[in-house]
C-alpha positions as a printed NumPy array, in Angstrom:
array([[-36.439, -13.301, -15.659],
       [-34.053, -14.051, -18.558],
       [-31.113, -11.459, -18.513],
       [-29.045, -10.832, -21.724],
       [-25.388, -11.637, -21.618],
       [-24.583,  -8.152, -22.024],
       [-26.584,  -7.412, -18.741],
       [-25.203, -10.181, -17.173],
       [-21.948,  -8.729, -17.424],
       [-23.075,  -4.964, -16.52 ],
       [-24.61 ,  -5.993, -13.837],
       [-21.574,  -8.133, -12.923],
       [-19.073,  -5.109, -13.3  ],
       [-21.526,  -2.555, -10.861],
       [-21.168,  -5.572,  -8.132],
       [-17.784,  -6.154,  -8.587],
       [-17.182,  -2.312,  -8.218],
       [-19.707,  -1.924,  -5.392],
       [-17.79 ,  -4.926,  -3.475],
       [-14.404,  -2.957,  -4.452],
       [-15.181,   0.042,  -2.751],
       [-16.573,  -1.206,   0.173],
       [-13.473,  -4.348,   1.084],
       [-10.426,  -2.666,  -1.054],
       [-10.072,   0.053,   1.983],
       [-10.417,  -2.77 ,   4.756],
       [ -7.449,  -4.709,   3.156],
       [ -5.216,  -1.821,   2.395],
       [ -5.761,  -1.342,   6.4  ],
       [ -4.736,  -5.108,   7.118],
       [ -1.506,  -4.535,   4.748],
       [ -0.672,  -1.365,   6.011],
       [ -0.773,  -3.433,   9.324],
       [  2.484,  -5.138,   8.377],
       [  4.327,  -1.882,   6.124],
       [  7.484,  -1.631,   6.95 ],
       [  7.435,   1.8  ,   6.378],
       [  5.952,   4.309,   8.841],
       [  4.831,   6.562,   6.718],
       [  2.847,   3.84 ,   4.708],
       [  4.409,   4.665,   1.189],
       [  2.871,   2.454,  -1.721],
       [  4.144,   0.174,  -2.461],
       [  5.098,  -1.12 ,   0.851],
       [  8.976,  -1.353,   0.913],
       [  8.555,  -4.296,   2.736],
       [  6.687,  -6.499,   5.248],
       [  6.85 ,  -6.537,   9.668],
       [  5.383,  -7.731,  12.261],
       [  6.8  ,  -4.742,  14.116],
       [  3.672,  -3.208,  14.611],
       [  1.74 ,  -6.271,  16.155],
       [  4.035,  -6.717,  18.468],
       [  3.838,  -3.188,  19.486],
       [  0.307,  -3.585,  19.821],
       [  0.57 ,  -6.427,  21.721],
       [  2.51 ,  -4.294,  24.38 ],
       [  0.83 ,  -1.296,  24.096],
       [ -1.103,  -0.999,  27.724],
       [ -3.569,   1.398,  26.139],
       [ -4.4  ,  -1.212,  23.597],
       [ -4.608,  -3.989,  25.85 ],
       [ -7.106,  -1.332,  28.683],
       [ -9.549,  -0.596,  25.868],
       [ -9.426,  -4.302,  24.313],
       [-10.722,  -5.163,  27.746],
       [-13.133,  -2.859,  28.465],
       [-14.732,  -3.905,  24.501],
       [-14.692,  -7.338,  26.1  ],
       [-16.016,  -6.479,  29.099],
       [-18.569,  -4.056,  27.494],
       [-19.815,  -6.473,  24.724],
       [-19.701,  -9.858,  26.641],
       [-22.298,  -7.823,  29.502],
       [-24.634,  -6.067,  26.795],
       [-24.76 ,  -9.154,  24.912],
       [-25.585, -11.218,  28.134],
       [-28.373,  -8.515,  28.719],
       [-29.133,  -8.574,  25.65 ],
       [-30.124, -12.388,  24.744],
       [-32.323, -12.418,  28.138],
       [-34.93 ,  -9.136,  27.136],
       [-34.552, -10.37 ,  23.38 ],
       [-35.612, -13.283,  24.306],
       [-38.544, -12.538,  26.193],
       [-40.064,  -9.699,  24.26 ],
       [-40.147, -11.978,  21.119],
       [-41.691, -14.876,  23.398],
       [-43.979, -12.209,  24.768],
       [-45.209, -10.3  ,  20.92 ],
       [-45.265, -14.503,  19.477],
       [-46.534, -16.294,  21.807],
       [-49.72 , -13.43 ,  23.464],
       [-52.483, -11.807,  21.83 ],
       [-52.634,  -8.505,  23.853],
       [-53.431,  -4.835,  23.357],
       [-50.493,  -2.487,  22.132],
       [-48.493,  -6.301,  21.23 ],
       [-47.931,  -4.161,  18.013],
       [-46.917,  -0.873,  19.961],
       [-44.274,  -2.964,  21.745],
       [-43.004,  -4.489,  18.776],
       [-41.94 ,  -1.269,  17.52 ],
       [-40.347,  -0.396,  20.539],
       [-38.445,  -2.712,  20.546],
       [-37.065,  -2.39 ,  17.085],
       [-36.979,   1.432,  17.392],
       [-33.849,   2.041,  18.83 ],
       [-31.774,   0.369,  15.793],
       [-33.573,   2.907,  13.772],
       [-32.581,   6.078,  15.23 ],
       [-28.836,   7.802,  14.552],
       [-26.738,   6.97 ,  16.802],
       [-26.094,  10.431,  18.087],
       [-29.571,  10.74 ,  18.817],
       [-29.944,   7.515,  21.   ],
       [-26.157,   8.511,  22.588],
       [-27.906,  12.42 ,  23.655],
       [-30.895,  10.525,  24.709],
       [-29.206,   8.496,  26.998],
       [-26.901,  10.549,  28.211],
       [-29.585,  13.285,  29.593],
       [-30.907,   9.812,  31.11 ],
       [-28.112,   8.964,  33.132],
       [-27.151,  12.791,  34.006],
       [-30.863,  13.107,  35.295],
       [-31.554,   9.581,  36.856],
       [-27.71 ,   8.299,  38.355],
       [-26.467,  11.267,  39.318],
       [-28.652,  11.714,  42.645],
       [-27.383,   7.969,  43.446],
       [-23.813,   8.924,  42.73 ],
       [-23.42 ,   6.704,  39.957],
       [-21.307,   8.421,  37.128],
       [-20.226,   7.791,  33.457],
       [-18.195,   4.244,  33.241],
       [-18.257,   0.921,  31.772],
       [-21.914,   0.899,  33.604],
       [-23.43 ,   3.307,  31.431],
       [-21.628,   1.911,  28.121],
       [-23.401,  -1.22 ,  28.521],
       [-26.798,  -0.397,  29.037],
       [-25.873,   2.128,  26.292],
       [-24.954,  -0.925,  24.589],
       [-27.862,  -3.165,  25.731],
       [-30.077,  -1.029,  24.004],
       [-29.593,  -1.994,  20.17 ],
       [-27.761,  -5.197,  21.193],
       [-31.404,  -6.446,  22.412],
       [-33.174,  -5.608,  18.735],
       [-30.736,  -8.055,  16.923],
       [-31.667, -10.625,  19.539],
       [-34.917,  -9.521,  19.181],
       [-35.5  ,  -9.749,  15.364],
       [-33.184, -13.69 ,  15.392],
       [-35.389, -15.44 ,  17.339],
       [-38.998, -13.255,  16.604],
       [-38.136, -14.312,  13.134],
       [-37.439, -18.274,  14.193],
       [-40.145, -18.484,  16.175],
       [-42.704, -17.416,  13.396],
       [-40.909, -20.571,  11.717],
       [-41.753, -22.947,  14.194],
       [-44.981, -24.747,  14.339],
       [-46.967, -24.495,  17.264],
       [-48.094, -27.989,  16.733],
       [-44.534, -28.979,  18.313],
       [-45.521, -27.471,  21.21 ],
       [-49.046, -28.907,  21.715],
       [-47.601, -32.544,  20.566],
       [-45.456, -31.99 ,  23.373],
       [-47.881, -31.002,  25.816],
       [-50.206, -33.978,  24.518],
       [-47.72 , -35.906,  25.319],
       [-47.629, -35.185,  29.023],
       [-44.352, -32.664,  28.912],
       [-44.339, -29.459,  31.14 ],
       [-43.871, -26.258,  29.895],
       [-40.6  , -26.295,  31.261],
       [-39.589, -29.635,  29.529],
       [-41.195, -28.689,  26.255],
       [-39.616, -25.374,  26.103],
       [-35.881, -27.355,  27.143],
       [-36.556, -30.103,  24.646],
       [-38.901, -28.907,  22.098],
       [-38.472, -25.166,  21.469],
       [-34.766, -24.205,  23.112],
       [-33.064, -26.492,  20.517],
       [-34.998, -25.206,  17.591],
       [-33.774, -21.552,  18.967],
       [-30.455, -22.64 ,  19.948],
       [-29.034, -21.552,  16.19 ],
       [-30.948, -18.352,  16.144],
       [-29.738, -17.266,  19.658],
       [-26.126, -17.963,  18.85 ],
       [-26.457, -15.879,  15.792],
       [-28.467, -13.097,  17.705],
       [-25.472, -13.037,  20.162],
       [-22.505, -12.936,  17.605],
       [-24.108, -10.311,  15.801],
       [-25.11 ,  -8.208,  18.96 ],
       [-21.537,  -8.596,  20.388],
       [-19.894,  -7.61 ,  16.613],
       [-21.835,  -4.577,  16.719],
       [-21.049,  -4.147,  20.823],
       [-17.406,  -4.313,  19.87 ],
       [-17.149,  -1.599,  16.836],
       [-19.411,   0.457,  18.573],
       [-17.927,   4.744,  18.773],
       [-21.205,   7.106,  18.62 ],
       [-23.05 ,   5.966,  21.377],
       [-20.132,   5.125,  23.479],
       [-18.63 ,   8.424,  23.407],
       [-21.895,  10.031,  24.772],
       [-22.021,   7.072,  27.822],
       [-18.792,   6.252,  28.591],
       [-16.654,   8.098,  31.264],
       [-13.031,  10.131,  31.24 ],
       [-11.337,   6.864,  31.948],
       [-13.789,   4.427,  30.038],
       [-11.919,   4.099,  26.518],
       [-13.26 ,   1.116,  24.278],
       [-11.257,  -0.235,  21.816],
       [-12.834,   2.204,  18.688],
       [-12.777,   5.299,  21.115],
       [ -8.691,   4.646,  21.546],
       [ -8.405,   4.492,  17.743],
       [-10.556,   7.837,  17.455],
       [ -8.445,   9.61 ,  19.953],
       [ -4.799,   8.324,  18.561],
       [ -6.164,   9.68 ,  15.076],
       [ -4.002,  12.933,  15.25 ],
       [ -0.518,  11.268,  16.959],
       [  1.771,  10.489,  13.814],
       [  3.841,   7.803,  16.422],
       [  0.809,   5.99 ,  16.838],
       [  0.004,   5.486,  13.214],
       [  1.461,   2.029,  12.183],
       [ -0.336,   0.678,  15.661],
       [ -3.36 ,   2.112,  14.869],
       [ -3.793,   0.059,  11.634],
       [ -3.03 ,  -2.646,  13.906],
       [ -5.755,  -1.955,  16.35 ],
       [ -8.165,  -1.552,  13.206],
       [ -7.175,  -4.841,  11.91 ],
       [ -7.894,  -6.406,  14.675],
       [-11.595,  -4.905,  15.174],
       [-11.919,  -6.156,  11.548],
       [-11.388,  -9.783,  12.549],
       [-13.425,  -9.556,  15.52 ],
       [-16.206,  -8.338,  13.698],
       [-16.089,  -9.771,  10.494],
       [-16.118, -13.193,  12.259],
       [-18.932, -13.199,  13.803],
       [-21.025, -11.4  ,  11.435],
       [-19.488, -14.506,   8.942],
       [-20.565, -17.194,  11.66 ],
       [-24.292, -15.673,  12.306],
       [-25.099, -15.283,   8.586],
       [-24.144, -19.363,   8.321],
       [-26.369, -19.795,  11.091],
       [-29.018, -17.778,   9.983],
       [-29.297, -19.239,   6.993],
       [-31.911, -21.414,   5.442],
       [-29.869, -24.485,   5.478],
       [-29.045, -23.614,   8.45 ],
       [-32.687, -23.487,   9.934],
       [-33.603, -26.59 ,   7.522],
       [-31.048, -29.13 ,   9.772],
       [-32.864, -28.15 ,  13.174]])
């Protein structure tokens, strides 16, 4: 479709703006990172790297950086294993309800938050109580787990349509085992989809606040839960912006990283 120059440029200025309001908050946040001044007057009066080296000895910081860690590493561990099976499972088997658990597994990215976070925490409250298990870093992964395993899910479900099956039964002709074909035939045709599946599970792990708050315990803060509950302390301010900066980074990286590898050129050099 041929687009007039004027429409070009309309539709140029909407993007532009749409882009604007969307990254222009996200950098004032990374400046504001290094103001100078508390109170974050604009202009800055000047630049420091005050703040980031209060972060960097702020125990509280360092306590919920490590429990995101710990809490995105696990669901994203937990995560590649049922993702990777379900989508073998719904590709690879003609069965009754294969449709039915399709959309099971894809249903849990689709409810709110909040609702998924109440579900789950009636769960726990009604199943791990009688065991004496309680709220913790437990409960926030398998919270976790639970949407982490959809983006798996959906990476390689989607690379897997994209793979012939001839591969496979050229392999077999060829005398290989399953287990061979899978390791030398399938697994490296995957290996670009998993990795992408995992960054993108773990960058949405890591930012994660709604569902967390309804699993995790008194003393379970993730990094985003720390943020939410320094909100309303004025000293806490500058490191704050800090903190937010660096979930920026450590989620815009990854989401950068999987798109590149989820890309067709990136699928067309397998």
């Amino acid at each position: 479709m041929h687009l007039t120059r004027t429409a070009r440029v309309v539709l140029g200025v909407l993007m532009a703006a749409g882009l604007a309001v969307v990254h222009v908050p996200l950098l004032l946040v990374l400046l504001n990172s290094f103001n100078a001044d508390r109170s974050f007057a604009w202009p800055p009066s000047g630049l420091t790297g005050e703040w980031w080296v209060r972060a960097a000895h702020s125990q509280g910081v360092r306590d919920a950086l490590w429990t995101s860690l710990q809490a995105g590493l696990a669901a994203t561990g937990i995560a590649l294993v049922l993702g990777v099976l379900a989508a073998f499972a719904v590709h690879r088997h003609r069965f009754f309800g294969r449709q039915t658990v399709s959309f099971l597994v894809v249903l849990p990215i689709a409810l709110p938050g909040i609702v998924t976070g109440i579900a789950l925490n009636a769960a726990f409250r009604t199943v791990l109580d009688p065991f004496g298990i309680g709220f913790g870093l437990f409960t926030v992964i398998v919270g976790h787990t639970t949407f982490c395993v959809v983006i798996v899910f959906n990476n390689v479900a989607a690379r897997l349509r994209r793979i012939a099956p001839s591969l496979a039964e050229a392999s077999a002709d060829l005398g290989a085992r399953p287990a061979q074909t899978f390791r030398h035939v399938t697994l490296p045709a995957l290996r670009s989809a998993l990795f992408a599946g995992a960054l993108l599970a773990f960058a949405l792990s890591f930012d994660e606040i709604v569902v967390t708050t309804f699993t995790a315990g008194p003393g379970t803060k993730t990094l985003p839960i720390w943020i939410y509950e320094n909100l309303a302390r004025p000293n806490q301010a500058p490191v704050i912006n800090v903190v937010a900066a660096l979930l920026i980074a450590l989620s815009v990286i990854p989401v950068y990283v999987a798109q590149r590898l989820s890309s067709d050129s990136a699928g067309g050099r397998l």
